[in-house]
Amino acid sequence: MNDIFAELKWRGLIFQTTDEENLQKWLLDQSRTIYAGFDPTADSLHVGSLLPLMILRRFQKCGHRPIALVGGATGMIGDPSGKSAERNLLSVDQLRANVVGIQQQMKKVLDFDNADSGAVLVNNFDWMSRFSFLDFLRDIGKNFPVNVMMGKESVKNRLQRDDLGISYTEFSYMLLQAYDFVHLNKEHGCELQVGGSDQWGNITAGIDLGRRMLSQQLYGMTCPLLTKADGTKMGKTESGAIWLSPERTSPYAFYQYWINVADEDAGKCLRFLTELNQEEIEALDKAREEEAYKRESQRRLAEELTGMIHGPEGLASAQRATKIFFGEEIDNLSDSQLVEIFADVSSKDISKERLSGEGLNLMDAFVEAGLSKSKGEARRTVQQGGAYINNRRRESIDERLTAEDLASETVMVLRSGKKKYALLRFRD
RNA sequence: GGGGGGUUUCCUGAGCGGUCAAAGGGGGCAGACUGUAAAUCUGUUGGAUUAUUCCUUCACAGGUUCGAAUCCUGUACCCCCCA
């Protein structure tokens, strides 16, 4: 039994616990079962979910059994914690599809096959949907004093705002999450719930309910929220969230997100999200201070996370794409490789004919690809040295493109300036 | 109700009969520098084009003139002052 508490402590992952003195020993005594919940608001998790998922993984590696709870039922209600507005309700079908997608992704982080500490995946819809409204009120609701509920931070915030309010539905959210904990204790012997610091109120609600219904002592622990030094949310870019699914966020974009993490955030990300040990991380801290330009921390972070989520092949393709995106000449690649590397780049099909004979005018190609709005603009780009075919600069406006210039069977890679790309696909 | 000022190219803001596709700044784009950061510097910034020109553009519609963003008339919208 490895000391998970000490592990979480040095990483800065313990924000609050329900029993500071005894929890460490309790976790060392024997293998425990713990759980964390995940919202099925989409068919993929995003990097925000990575933190609790990694915490479960750390518990598992220390010999405990993690339960990942997917909120098929709670997702229908919407957690008021940390939300400033009432949630839109998802349809049952949508939720079911989302749960399936999320389950697939969890398999990359947690080991579900190990006999002793194998992870368990549950969906609270499975037990919640069997409740009738009356049963729920009699068995569960009876145990919740409303004045306590109103004291919870998540509810209080919404009640104080007279421009927002909170629906009865969201108000009841904590009952569901509290009962989840009790249910998991009865069915799986789960005794500890972990979550982000905004989950404290929901977690303690579950502990209270466990005491009342089962006379059981349950435990709770929260971790800090993963935020950036500039106050904005981690895992969000101008173009949207960073997802774990390769369909939504290509391995390349995922890798790039971590490469671009600000220096001030890099140490936190390494501690929170990777499994590098303390010496390695402290060495990186030092390197970051002394040789920031090398960006060693960001590189390691990106490698660790991309490798874990997208596998060695995903990491390799992201790194290959990175080299190419940053100027390596493109040669001897296949259509499929190029299409994969440039998955996020717009491409346009045009006739193969255009390459024959005289060839295609360089400026026309840029306009066709959408990199220049007019021929005049294309001319300027070329004259200023900003036009590249397959990452080779083309400087003359008289140049003609022929089949010689294809990077692969049918694809030509155009680039304007440092990193604006577009593909032209020449077809019959 | 009376008086005055305005409407310019992505934004701002000069222009007040030809040398105006229209100054300056911002933004955008490209280049250098750099850590795939920030800052800085340079170039560029209506469209087509044999680079020579041509076309469209200065609220809208008419007019004066060889020639109008610039002058006149009307229309719309905006702002300010006095009642």
Short mmCIF file of C-alpha atoms (C1' of nucleotides) in Angstrom, two decimals:
data_model
loop_
_atom_site.label_atom_id
_atom_site.label_comp_id
_atom_site.label_asym_id
_atom_site.label_seq_id
_atom_site.Cartn_x
_atom_site.Cartn_y
_atom_site.Cartn_z
CA MET A 1 0.00 0.00 0.00
CA ASN A 2 1.71 3.18 -1.16
CA ASP A 3 1.06 6.43 0.61
CA ILE A 4 -1.46 8.11 -1.67
CA PHE A 5 -2.06 10.89 0.81
CA ALA A 6 1.59 11.94 0.81
CA GLU A 7 1.62 11.69 -2.97
CA LEU A 8 -1.35 13.99 -3.34
CA LYS A 9 0.02 16.31 -0.70
CA TRP A 10 3.32 17.14 -2.39
CA ARG A 11 1.55 17.62 -5.69
CA GLY A 12 -0.64 20.23 -4.06
CA LEU A 13 -3.77 18.26 -4.85
CA ILE A 14 -5.37 18.33 -1.42
CA PHE A 15 -7.57 21.33 -0.93
CA GLN A 16 -9.85 20.18 1.85
CA THR A 17 -10.65 16.89 3.59
CA THR A 18 -13.29 15.83 6.05
CA ASP A 19 -10.76 14.28 8.40
CA GLU A 20 -7.32 15.81 8.12
CA GLU A 21 -5.71 13.77 10.94
CA ASN A 22 -6.91 10.29 10.23
CA LEU A 23 -7.33 10.14 6.50
CA GLN A 24 -3.69 9.43 5.74
CA LYS A 25 -3.54 6.49 8.13
CA TRP A 26 -6.95 5.28 7.03
CA LEU A 27 -5.72 5.12 3.45
CA LEU A 28 -2.58 3.24 4.48
CA ASP A 29 -4.40 0.64 6.53
CA GLN A 30 -5.97 -1.22 3.67
CA SER A 31 -7.25 -0.87 0.12
CA ARG A 32 -10.22 1.48 0.00
CA THR A 33 -12.81 2.18 -2.62
CA ILE A 34 -13.16 5.77 -3.76
CA TYR A 35 -15.19 7.56 -6.36
CA ALA A 36 -15.36 10.70 -8.43
CA GLY A 37 -18.17 11.86 -10.66
CA PHE A 38 -18.10 13.04 -14.26
CA ASP A 39 -20.63 15.06 -16.16
CA PRO A 40 -21.90 13.64 -19.43
CA THR A 41 -22.60 17.02 -21.02
CA ALA A 42 -20.89 15.91 -24.24
CA ASP A 43 -19.82 12.67 -25.86
CA SER A 44 -16.25 13.41 -24.87
CA LEU A 45 -14.46 14.59 -21.76
CA HIS A 46 -12.36 17.70 -21.97
CA VAL A 47 -9.13 18.55 -20.22
CA GLY A 48 -11.05 19.85 -17.22
CA SER A 49 -12.02 16.26 -16.39
CA LEU A 50 -8.45 15.14 -16.64
CA LEU A 51 -7.63 16.28 -13.13
CA PRO A 52 -10.16 14.12 -11.21
CA LEU A 53 -9.48 11.29 -13.61
CA MET A 54 -5.77 11.45 -12.85
CA ILE A 55 -6.51 11.51 -9.15
CA LEU A 56 -8.45 8.29 -9.51
CA ARG A 57 -5.53 6.85 -11.42
CA ARG A 58 -3.12 7.82 -8.65
CA PHE A 59 -5.36 6.14 -6.08
CA GLN A 60 -5.47 3.05 -8.22
CA LYS A 61 -1.70 2.92 -8.58
CA CYS A 62 -1.42 3.08 -4.80
CA GLY A 63 -3.61 0.03 -4.47
CA HIS A 64 -7.09 1.47 -4.07
CA ARG A 65 -10.13 0.77 -6.17
CA PRO A 66 -11.49 3.71 -8.12
CA ILE A 67 -15.07 4.08 -9.23
CA ALA A 68 -15.76 6.47 -12.05
CA LEU A 69 -19.33 7.57 -11.84
CA VAL A 70 -20.87 8.95 -14.98
CA GLY A 71 -23.77 11.18 -14.20
CA GLY A 72 -26.40 9.93 -16.57
CA ALA A 73 -29.08 10.91 -14.08
CA THR A 74 -27.48 13.95 -12.51
CA GLY A 75 -26.56 15.20 -15.94
CA MET A 76 -30.26 15.46 -16.61
CA ILE A 77 -30.59 17.86 -13.70
CA GLY A 78 -27.51 20.04 -13.80
CA ASP A 79 -25.22 20.86 -10.91
CA PRO A 80 -25.64 24.42 -9.71
CA SER A 81 -22.08 24.43 -8.30
CA GLY A 82 -19.94 26.97 -10.04
CA LYS A 83 -22.64 27.71 -12.55
CA SER A 84 -24.05 31.16 -12.82
CA ALA A 85 -27.05 30.18 -14.88
CA GLU A 86 -29.65 27.48 -15.06
CA ARG A 87 -28.52 24.51 -17.12
CA ASN A 88 -30.10 23.36 -20.32
CA LEU A 89 -31.48 19.88 -19.98
CA LEU A 90 -30.18 17.16 -22.24
CA SER A 91 -32.37 14.53 -23.83
CA VAL A 92 -32.22 10.95 -22.57
CA ASP A 93 -30.89 9.70 -25.91
CA GLN A 94 -28.22 12.33 -26.03
CA LEU A 95 -27.12 11.44 -22.52
CA ARG A 96 -26.94 7.78 -23.31
CA ALA A 97 -24.71 8.46 -26.30
CA ASN A 98 -22.52 10.75 -24.24
CA VAL A 99 -22.04 8.17 -21.52
CA VAL A 100 -20.85 5.60 -24.03
CA GLY A 101 -18.27 8.00 -25.45
CA ILE A 102 -16.96 9.01 -22.05
CA GLN A 103 -16.59 5.43 -20.91
CA GLN A 104 -14.30 4.71 -23.84
CA GLN A 105 -12.01 7.56 -22.91
CA MET A 106 -11.73 6.54 -19.29
CA LYS A 107 -10.23 3.24 -20.31
CA LYS A 108 -7.14 5.10 -21.39
CA VAL A 109 -6.49 6.44 -17.92
CA LEU A 110 -7.86 3.79 -15.59
CA ASP A 111 -7.22 0.08 -15.50
CA PHE A 112 -10.54 -1.74 -15.55
CA ASP A 113 -9.14 -5.26 -15.76
CA ASN A 114 -7.05 -5.63 -12.64
CA ALA A 115 -8.62 -8.10 -10.24
CA ASP A 116 -7.69 -6.43 -6.97
CA SER A 117 -7.97 -2.76 -7.67
CA GLY A 118 -9.74 -2.79 -11.03
CA ALA A 119 -11.66 0.36 -11.74
CA VAL A 120 -15.41 0.23 -11.86
CA LEU A 121 -17.57 2.30 -14.12
CA VAL A 122 -21.09 3.10 -13.05
CA ASN A 123 -23.85 5.26 -14.38
CA ASN A 124 -26.17 6.72 -11.79
CA PHE A 125 -29.02 6.60 -14.26
CA ASP A 126 -29.09 2.85 -13.63
CA TRP A 127 -30.27 3.23 -10.05
CA MET A 128 -31.81 6.68 -10.10
CA SER A 129 -34.20 5.91 -12.91
CA ARG A 130 -35.82 3.17 -10.85
CA PHE A 131 -36.94 5.56 -8.14
CA SER A 132 -40.43 6.85 -8.15
CA PHE A 133 -40.84 10.45 -7.12
CA LEU A 134 -42.72 9.45 -3.99
CA ASP A 135 -40.16 6.85 -2.96
CA PHE A 136 -37.38 9.31 -3.42
CA LEU A 137 -39.07 11.93 -1.29
CA ARG A 138 -39.88 9.43 1.48
CA ASP A 139 -36.53 7.62 1.57
CA ILE A 140 -34.03 10.29 0.64
CA GLY A 141 -35.67 13.68 0.81
CA LYS A 142 -36.75 13.04 4.39
CA ASN A 143 -33.10 13.19 5.45
CA PHE A 144 -32.41 16.66 4.13
CA PRO A 145 -33.24 19.68 6.24
CA VAL A 146 -33.97 22.51 3.81
CA ASN A 147 -32.24 25.05 6.00
CA VAL A 148 -29.00 23.10 5.66
CA MET A 149 -29.45 22.84 1.92
CA MET A 150 -29.96 26.56 1.65
CA GLY A 151 -26.73 27.13 3.51
CA LYS A 152 -24.65 25.36 0.88
CA GLU A 153 -22.43 27.70 -1.08
CA SER A 154 -23.70 26.55 -4.46
CA VAL A 155 -27.29 27.28 -3.55
CA LYS A 156 -26.64 30.39 -1.52
CA ASN A 157 -24.91 32.11 -4.40
CA ARG A 158 -27.86 31.62 -6.64
CA LEU A 159 -30.40 32.66 -4.03
CA GLN A 160 -28.63 35.91 -3.33
CA ARG A 161 -28.73 36.96 -6.96
CA ASP A 162 -32.13 38.33 -7.74
CA ASP A 163 -31.36 38.36 -11.45
CA LEU A 164 -30.78 34.60 -11.64
CA GLY A 165 -32.62 32.41 -9.19
CA ILE A 166 -32.48 28.65 -9.11
CA SER A 167 -35.06 26.12 -10.16
CA TYR A 168 -36.43 23.47 -7.84
CA THR A 169 -34.74 20.95 -10.11
CA GLU A 170 -31.25 22.29 -9.63
CA PHE A 171 -31.94 22.86 -5.97
CA SER A 172 -32.52 19.12 -5.66
CA TYR A 173 -29.28 18.25 -7.38
CA MET A 174 -27.37 17.67 -4.17
CA LEU A 175 -29.85 15.01 -3.07
CA LEU A 176 -29.02 12.97 -6.12
CA GLN A 177 -25.28 13.26 -5.70
CA ALA A 178 -25.60 12.54 -1.99
CA TYR A 179 -27.57 9.41 -2.69
CA ASP A 180 -25.00 8.30 -5.27
CA PHE A 181 -22.44 8.16 -2.50
CA VAL A 182 -24.75 6.13 -0.26
CA HIS A 183 -25.61 3.77 -3.10
CA LEU A 184 -21.96 3.21 -3.96
CA ASN A 185 -21.23 2.51 -0.34
CA LYS A 186 -23.95 -0.11 -0.17
CA GLU A 187 -23.11 -1.76 -3.51
CA HIS A 188 -19.35 -1.33 -3.74
CA GLY A 189 -18.16 -0.47 -0.27
CA CYS A 190 -17.11 2.97 -1.41
CA GLU A 191 -16.07 5.18 1.49
CA LEU A 192 -14.33 8.20 -0.01
CA GLN A 193 -15.48 10.72 -2.56
CA VAL A 194 -13.07 13.05 -4.30
CA GLY A 195 -13.84 16.03 -6.47
CA GLY A 196 -12.98 19.61 -7.26
CA SER A 197 -13.21 22.18 -4.49
CA ASP A 198 -16.56 23.31 -5.88
CA GLN A 199 -17.93 19.88 -5.02
CA TRP A 200 -17.43 20.24 -1.27
CA GLY A 201 -21.04 20.95 -0.53
CA ASN A 202 -22.28 17.98 -2.54
CA ILE A 203 -19.72 15.68 -1.00
CA THR A 204 -20.56 16.63 2.58
CA ALA A 205 -24.23 16.22 1.74
CA GLY A 206 -23.45 12.63 0.82
CA ILE A 207 -21.52 12.08 4.03
CA ASP A 208 -24.42 13.40 6.10
CA LEU A 209 -26.82 11.15 4.26
CA GLY A 210 -24.56 8.13 4.82
CA ARG A 211 -24.55 8.77 8.54
CA ARG A 212 -28.32 9.08 8.69
CA MET A 213 -29.28 6.23 6.41
CA LEU A 214 -26.51 3.71 7.02
CA SER A 215 -24.83 4.89 10.20
CA GLN A 216 -21.64 4.77 8.17
CA GLN A 217 -18.67 7.09 8.44
CA LEU A 218 -17.83 8.28 4.93
CA TYR A 219 -14.99 10.57 3.87
CA GLY A 220 -14.51 13.39 1.42
CA MET A 221 -11.59 15.12 -0.17
CA THR A 222 -11.39 17.95 -2.65
CA CYS A 223 -8.62 19.14 -4.93
CA PRO A 224 -7.96 22.69 -6.10
CA LEU A 225 -9.54 23.71 -9.36
CA LEU A 226 -7.16 23.80 -12.27
CA THR A 227 -7.03 27.45 -13.25
CA LYS A 228 -4.50 29.52 -15.11
CA ALA A 229 -2.42 32.29 -13.59
CA ASP A 230 -4.27 34.87 -15.64
CA GLY A 231 -7.54 33.77 -14.07
CA THR A 232 -9.06 32.13 -17.11
CA LYS A 233 -10.06 28.50 -17.30
CA MET A 234 -7.56 25.83 -18.16
CA GLY A 235 -8.45 23.86 -21.22
CA LYS A 236 -10.18 26.60 -23.14
CA THR A 237 -8.94 28.38 -26.21
CA GLU A 238 -10.51 31.08 -28.32
CA SER A 239 -11.79 28.35 -30.58
CA GLY A 240 -13.36 26.34 -27.75
CA ALA A 241 -12.60 23.61 -25.27
CA ILE A 242 -9.77 21.11 -25.63
CA TRP A 243 -11.36 17.68 -25.79
CA LEU A 244 -9.94 14.26 -25.20
CA SER A 245 -11.57 12.75 -28.24
CA PRO A 246 -9.40 12.86 -31.37
CA GLU A 247 -12.48 13.62 -33.43
CA ARG A 248 -13.12 16.83 -31.55
CA THR A 249 -9.54 17.88 -30.87
CA SER A 250 -6.84 16.37 -33.03
CA PRO A 251 -3.82 14.90 -31.24
CA TYR A 252 -1.83 17.71 -32.81
CA ALA A 253 -4.08 20.43 -31.38
CA PHE A 254 -4.06 18.66 -28.04
CA TYR A 255 -0.27 18.51 -28.02
CA GLN A 256 -0.03 22.12 -29.06
CA TYR A 257 -2.29 23.23 -26.25
CA TRP A 258 0.14 21.92 -23.68
CA ILE A 259 3.19 23.16 -25.53
CA ASN A 260 1.72 26.63 -25.28
CA VAL A 261 0.96 26.56 -21.56
CA ALA A 262 2.30 29.70 -19.90
CA ASP A 263 5.47 29.34 -17.85
CA GLU A 264 3.64 30.27 -14.66
CA ASP A 265 1.14 27.46 -15.18
CA ALA A 266 3.57 24.77 -16.28
CA GLY A 267 4.66 23.65 -12.81
CA LYS A 268 1.10 23.26 -11.64
CA CYS A 269 0.12 21.29 -14.71
CA LEU A 270 3.08 18.94 -14.31
CA ARG A 271 2.16 18.28 -10.69
CA PHE A 272 -1.56 17.97 -11.25
CA LEU A 273 -1.73 16.10 -14.50
CA THR A 274 1.39 14.03 -15.05
CA GLU A 275 2.98 11.14 -13.23
CA LEU A 276 6.48 12.54 -13.27
CA ASN A 277 8.01 12.17 -9.82
CA GLN A 278 8.99 14.92 -7.47
CA GLU A 279 12.68 15.08 -8.49
CA GLU A 280 11.81 15.23 -12.17
CA ILE A 281 9.33 18.02 -11.65
CA GLU A 282 11.66 20.02 -9.44
CA ALA A 283 14.40 19.64 -12.04
CA LEU A 284 11.99 21.00 -14.62
CA ASP A 285 11.08 23.89 -12.33
CA LYS A 286 14.74 24.77 -12.13
CA ALA A 287 15.25 24.41 -15.86
CA ARG A 288 12.27 26.63 -16.47
CA GLU A 289 13.75 29.33 -14.30
CA GLU A 290 17.19 29.19 -15.81
CA GLU A 291 16.52 28.31 -19.42
CA ALA A 292 12.93 29.24 -20.00
CA TYR A 293 13.44 29.51 -23.74
CA LYS A 294 14.01 25.75 -23.98
CA ARG A 295 10.45 25.10 -22.85
CA GLU A 296 11.43 21.76 -21.46
CA SER A 297 8.47 21.73 -19.04
CA GLN A 298 5.92 22.34 -21.74
CA ARG A 299 7.46 19.72 -23.95
CA ARG A 300 7.38 17.10 -21.23
CA LEU A 301 3.85 18.03 -20.28
CA ALA A 302 2.68 17.74 -23.86
CA GLU A 303 4.48 14.44 -24.35
CA GLU A 304 3.14 12.88 -21.17
CA LEU A 305 -0.46 13.86 -21.72
CA THR A 306 -0.64 13.30 -25.46
CA GLY A 307 0.97 9.91 -25.03
CA MET A 308 -1.49 8.91 -22.36
CA ILE A 309 -4.63 10.11 -24.12
CA HIS A 310 -3.76 9.44 -27.75
CA GLY A 311 -1.21 6.65 -27.38
CA PRO A 312 2.32 6.46 -28.79
CA GLU A 313 1.02 6.75 -32.37
CA GLY A 314 -1.00 9.83 -31.51
CA LEU A 315 2.01 11.43 -29.88
CA ALA A 316 4.24 10.57 -32.82
CA SER A 317 1.82 12.05 -35.30
CA ALA A 318 1.43 15.19 -33.20
CA GLN A 319 5.18 15.59 -33.08
CA ARG A 320 5.53 14.97 -36.79
CA ALA A 321 2.82 17.51 -37.45
CA THR A 322 4.55 19.97 -35.15
CA LYS A 323 7.80 19.72 -37.09
CA ILE A 324 5.97 20.28 -40.31
CA PHE A 325 3.85 23.10 -39.01
CA PHE A 326 6.95 24.86 -37.90
CA GLY A 327 8.60 24.86 -41.22
CA GLU A 328 10.19 21.51 -42.00
CA GLU A 329 10.07 20.93 -45.72
CA ILE A 330 7.43 18.52 -46.84
CA ASP A 331 8.55 15.70 -49.02
CA ASN A 332 7.83 12.07 -49.68
CA LEU A 333 4.69 11.89 -47.66
CA SER A 334 1.51 10.09 -48.55
CA ASP A 335 -1.93 11.58 -48.94
CA SER A 336 -3.13 9.90 -45.80
CA GLN A 337 -0.23 11.17 -43.71
CA LEU A 338 -0.73 14.71 -44.93
CA VAL A 339 -4.45 14.65 -44.38
CA GLU A 340 -3.89 13.44 -40.85
CA ILE A 341 -1.24 16.04 -40.07
CA PHE A 342 -3.33 18.81 -41.51
CA ALA A 343 -6.59 17.58 -40.06
CA ASP A 344 -7.46 21.02 -38.75
CA VAL A 345 -6.50 22.83 -41.93
CA SER A 346 -8.96 23.76 -44.62
CA SER A 347 -8.54 22.02 -47.92
CA LYS A 348 -10.04 22.50 -51.31
CA ASP A 349 -10.46 20.13 -54.21
CA ILE A 350 -9.59 21.43 -57.62
CA SER A 351 -9.14 19.77 -60.96
CA LYS A 352 -5.92 17.96 -61.74
CA GLU A 353 -6.05 19.53 -65.18
CA ARG A 354 -4.89 22.81 -63.76
CA LEU A 355 -1.41 21.41 -63.14
CA SER A 356 -0.86 20.20 -66.68
CA GLY A 357 0.78 22.18 -69.49
CA GLU A 358 1.86 25.62 -68.33
CA GLY A 359 0.85 24.79 -64.81
CA LEU A 360 -1.09 26.69 -62.21
CA ASN A 361 -0.18 30.27 -61.44
CA LEU A 362 1.26 30.64 -57.95
CA MET A 363 -1.04 33.52 -57.04
CA ASP A 364 -4.11 31.76 -58.37
CA ALA A 365 -3.26 28.83 -56.15
CA PHE A 366 -3.23 31.04 -53.07
CA VAL A 367 -6.55 32.58 -53.97
CA GLU A 368 -8.06 29.14 -54.71
CA ALA A 369 -6.86 27.81 -51.38
CA GLY A 370 -8.44 30.72 -49.60
CA LEU A 371 -5.19 32.03 -48.16
CA SER A 372 -5.46 35.27 -50.11
CA LYS A 373 -8.62 37.23 -50.66
CA SER A 374 -7.58 38.62 -54.03
CA LYS A 375 -4.83 38.29 -56.55
CA GLY A 376 -3.45 41.59 -55.41
CA GLU A 377 -3.15 40.31 -51.89
CA ALA A 378 -1.58 37.09 -53.14
CA ARG A 379 0.96 39.09 -55.12
CA ARG A 380 1.87 41.07 -52.04
CA THR A 381 2.32 37.91 -50.00
CA VAL A 382 4.63 36.46 -52.63
CA GLN A 383 6.64 39.65 -53.06
CA GLN A 384 7.09 39.95 -49.33
CA GLY A 385 8.42 36.44 -49.08
CA GLY A 386 5.45 35.00 -47.27
CA ALA A 387 4.41 32.38 -49.79
CA TYR A 388 5.41 28.78 -49.35
CA ILE A 389 4.64 25.61 -51.26
CA ASN A 390 5.31 22.50 -49.18
CA ASN A 391 7.20 24.78 -46.81
CA ARG A 392 9.60 25.95 -49.50
CA ARG A 393 9.50 29.67 -50.05
CA ARG A 394 8.49 30.78 -53.54
CA GLU A 395 9.59 34.29 -54.34
CA SER A 396 8.60 34.98 -57.91
CA ILE A 397 5.13 35.95 -58.97
CA ASP A 398 5.77 34.32 -62.32
CA GLU A 399 6.10 30.86 -60.86
CA ARG A 400 3.93 28.08 -62.16
CA LEU A 401 2.97 25.01 -60.22
CA THR A 402 3.02 21.61 -61.87
CA ALA A 403 2.69 18.02 -60.80
CA GLU A 404 6.32 18.30 -59.69
CA ASP A 405 5.17 20.44 -56.81
CA LEU A 406 2.81 17.94 -55.27
CA ALA A 407 3.79 16.92 -51.75
CA SER A 408 2.08 13.57 -52.07
CA GLU A 409 -0.09 11.80 -54.63
CA THR A 410 -2.67 14.56 -54.89
CA VAL A 411 -2.00 17.11 -52.17
CA MET A 412 -0.13 20.38 -52.26
CA VAL A 413 0.50 22.26 -49.02
CA LEU A 414 0.28 26.03 -49.26
CA ARG A 415 1.38 28.31 -46.52
CA SER A 416 1.08 32.04 -46.10
CA GLY A 417 3.31 33.64 -43.54
CA LYS A 418 4.51 31.76 -40.52
CA LYS A 419 1.80 29.27 -39.89
CA LYS A 420 -1.31 29.77 -41.95
CA TYR A 421 -1.85 26.66 -43.96
CA ALA A 422 -4.25 25.39 -46.57
CA LEU A 423 -4.31 22.30 -48.73
CA LEU A 424 -5.14 21.93 -52.36
CA ARG A 425 -6.19 18.48 -53.48
CA PHE A 426 -5.88 17.84 -57.17
CA ARG A 427 -8.42 15.32 -58.37
CA ASP A 428 -9.55 13.97 -61.68
"C1'" G B 1 -40.13 75.65 -33.15
"C1'" G B 2 -35.18 78.59 -34.11
"C1'" G B 3 -29.75 78.25 -35.08
"C1'" G B 4 -25.26 75.51 -36.04
"C1'" G B 5 -22.23 71.10 -37.14
"C1'" G B 6 -21.64 66.34 -39.14
"C1'" U B 7 -22.07 61.51 -42.43
"C1'" U B 8 -14.80 59.62 -46.02
"C1'" U B 9 -12.01 53.38 -47.66
"C1'" C B 10 -12.08 47.54 -41.52
"C1'" C B 11 -12.09 51.53 -37.19
"C1'" U B 12 -10.57 56.44 -36.22
"C1'" G B 13 -9.61 60.76 -38.67
"C1'" A B 14 -7.38 64.48 -42.50
"C1'" G B 15 -8.83 66.17 -47.16
"C1'" C B 16 -12.48 71.58 -49.10
"C1'" G B 17 -12.45 71.68 -57.78
"C1'" G B 18 -7.69 68.62 -60.99
"C1'" U B 19 -1.01 66.30 -58.77
"C1'" C B 20 -6.95 61.51 -54.56
"C1'" A B 21 -7.63 54.87 -54.37
"C1'" A B 22 -7.67 59.47 -50.89
"C1'" A B 23 -2.54 62.03 -45.10
"C1'" G B 24 -1.82 60.31 -39.91
"C1'" G B 25 -3.06 56.74 -36.13
"C1'" G B 26 -5.34 51.96 -34.86
"C1'" G B 27 -6.30 47.16 -36.62
"C1'" G B 28 -5.10 43.39 -40.35
"C1'" C B 29 -1.41 40.95 -43.43
"C1'" A B 30 3.83 39.83 -44.55
"C1'" G B 31 9.21 40.13 -43.17
"C1'" A B 32 13.27 40.59 -39.31
"C1'" C B 33 13.94 39.50 -34.20
"C1'" U B 34 12.24 35.75 -30.55
"C1'" G B 35 10.78 30.76 -26.65
"C1'" U B 36 5.37 28.35 -31.31
"C1'" A B 37 5.34 34.34 -25.74
"C1'" A B 38 5.36 39.66 -25.33
"C1'" A B 39 7.60 43.92 -27.02
"C1'" U B 40 10.18 46.21 -31.04
"C1'" C B 41 11.58 47.44 -36.03
"C1'" U B 42 10.52 47.25 -41.59
"C1'" G B 43 7.19 46.74 -45.56
"C1'" U B 44 2.16 46.51 -46.98
"C1'" U B 45 -3.19 47.44 -46.65
"C1'" G B 46 -10.14 48.63 -52.77
"C1'" G B 47 -10.38 45.23 -57.36
"C1'" A B 48 -8.41 43.43 -62.16
"C1'" U B 49 -3.99 43.94 -64.91
"C1'" U B 50 1.01 42.76 -70.29
"C1'" A B 51 2.76 47.25 -64.27
"C1'" U B 52 0.93 50.11 -68.02
"C1'" U B 53 -3.33 51.31 -67.35
"C1'" C B 54 -8.45 50.35 -66.47
"C1'" C B 55 -12.72 49.63 -63.12
"C1'" U B 56 -15.45 50.50 -58.42
"C1'" U B 57 -15.33 53.65 -54.00
"C1'" C B 58 -15.86 59.28 -49.94
"C1'" A B 59 -24.48 58.63 -46.57
"C1'" C B 60 -28.43 58.50 -50.82
"C1'" A B 61 -30.57 60.77 -55.43
"C1'" G B 62 -30.03 64.49 -58.88
"C1'" G B 63 -27.33 68.92 -60.88
"C1'" U B 64 -23.05 72.55 -62.18
"C1'" U B 65 -18.21 71.69 -64.59
"C1'" C B 66 -13.61 69.66 -69.64
"C1'" G B 67 -13.04 67.56 -64.53
"C1'" A B 68 -16.27 66.64 -57.94
"C1'" A B 69 -14.83 63.24 -51.78
"C1'" U B 70 -14.45 68.52 -52.54
"C1'" C B 71 -19.48 73.38 -55.40
"C1'" C B 72 -25.26 73.47 -55.77
"C1'" U B 73 -30.37 71.15 -54.82
"C1'" G B 74 -33.27 67.55 -52.52
"C1'" U B 75 -33.63 63.02 -49.14
"C1'" A B 76 -32.19 60.08 -44.87
"C1'" C B 77 -29.63 59.58 -40.39
"C1'" C B 78 -26.58 61.66 -36.31
"C1'" C B 79 -24.73 65.54 -32.93
"C1'" C B 80 -24.64 70.39 -30.45
"C1'" C B 81 -26.79 75.17 -28.88
"C1'" C B 82 -31.26 78.38 -27.91
"C1'" A B 83 -36.66 77.96 -26.68
#
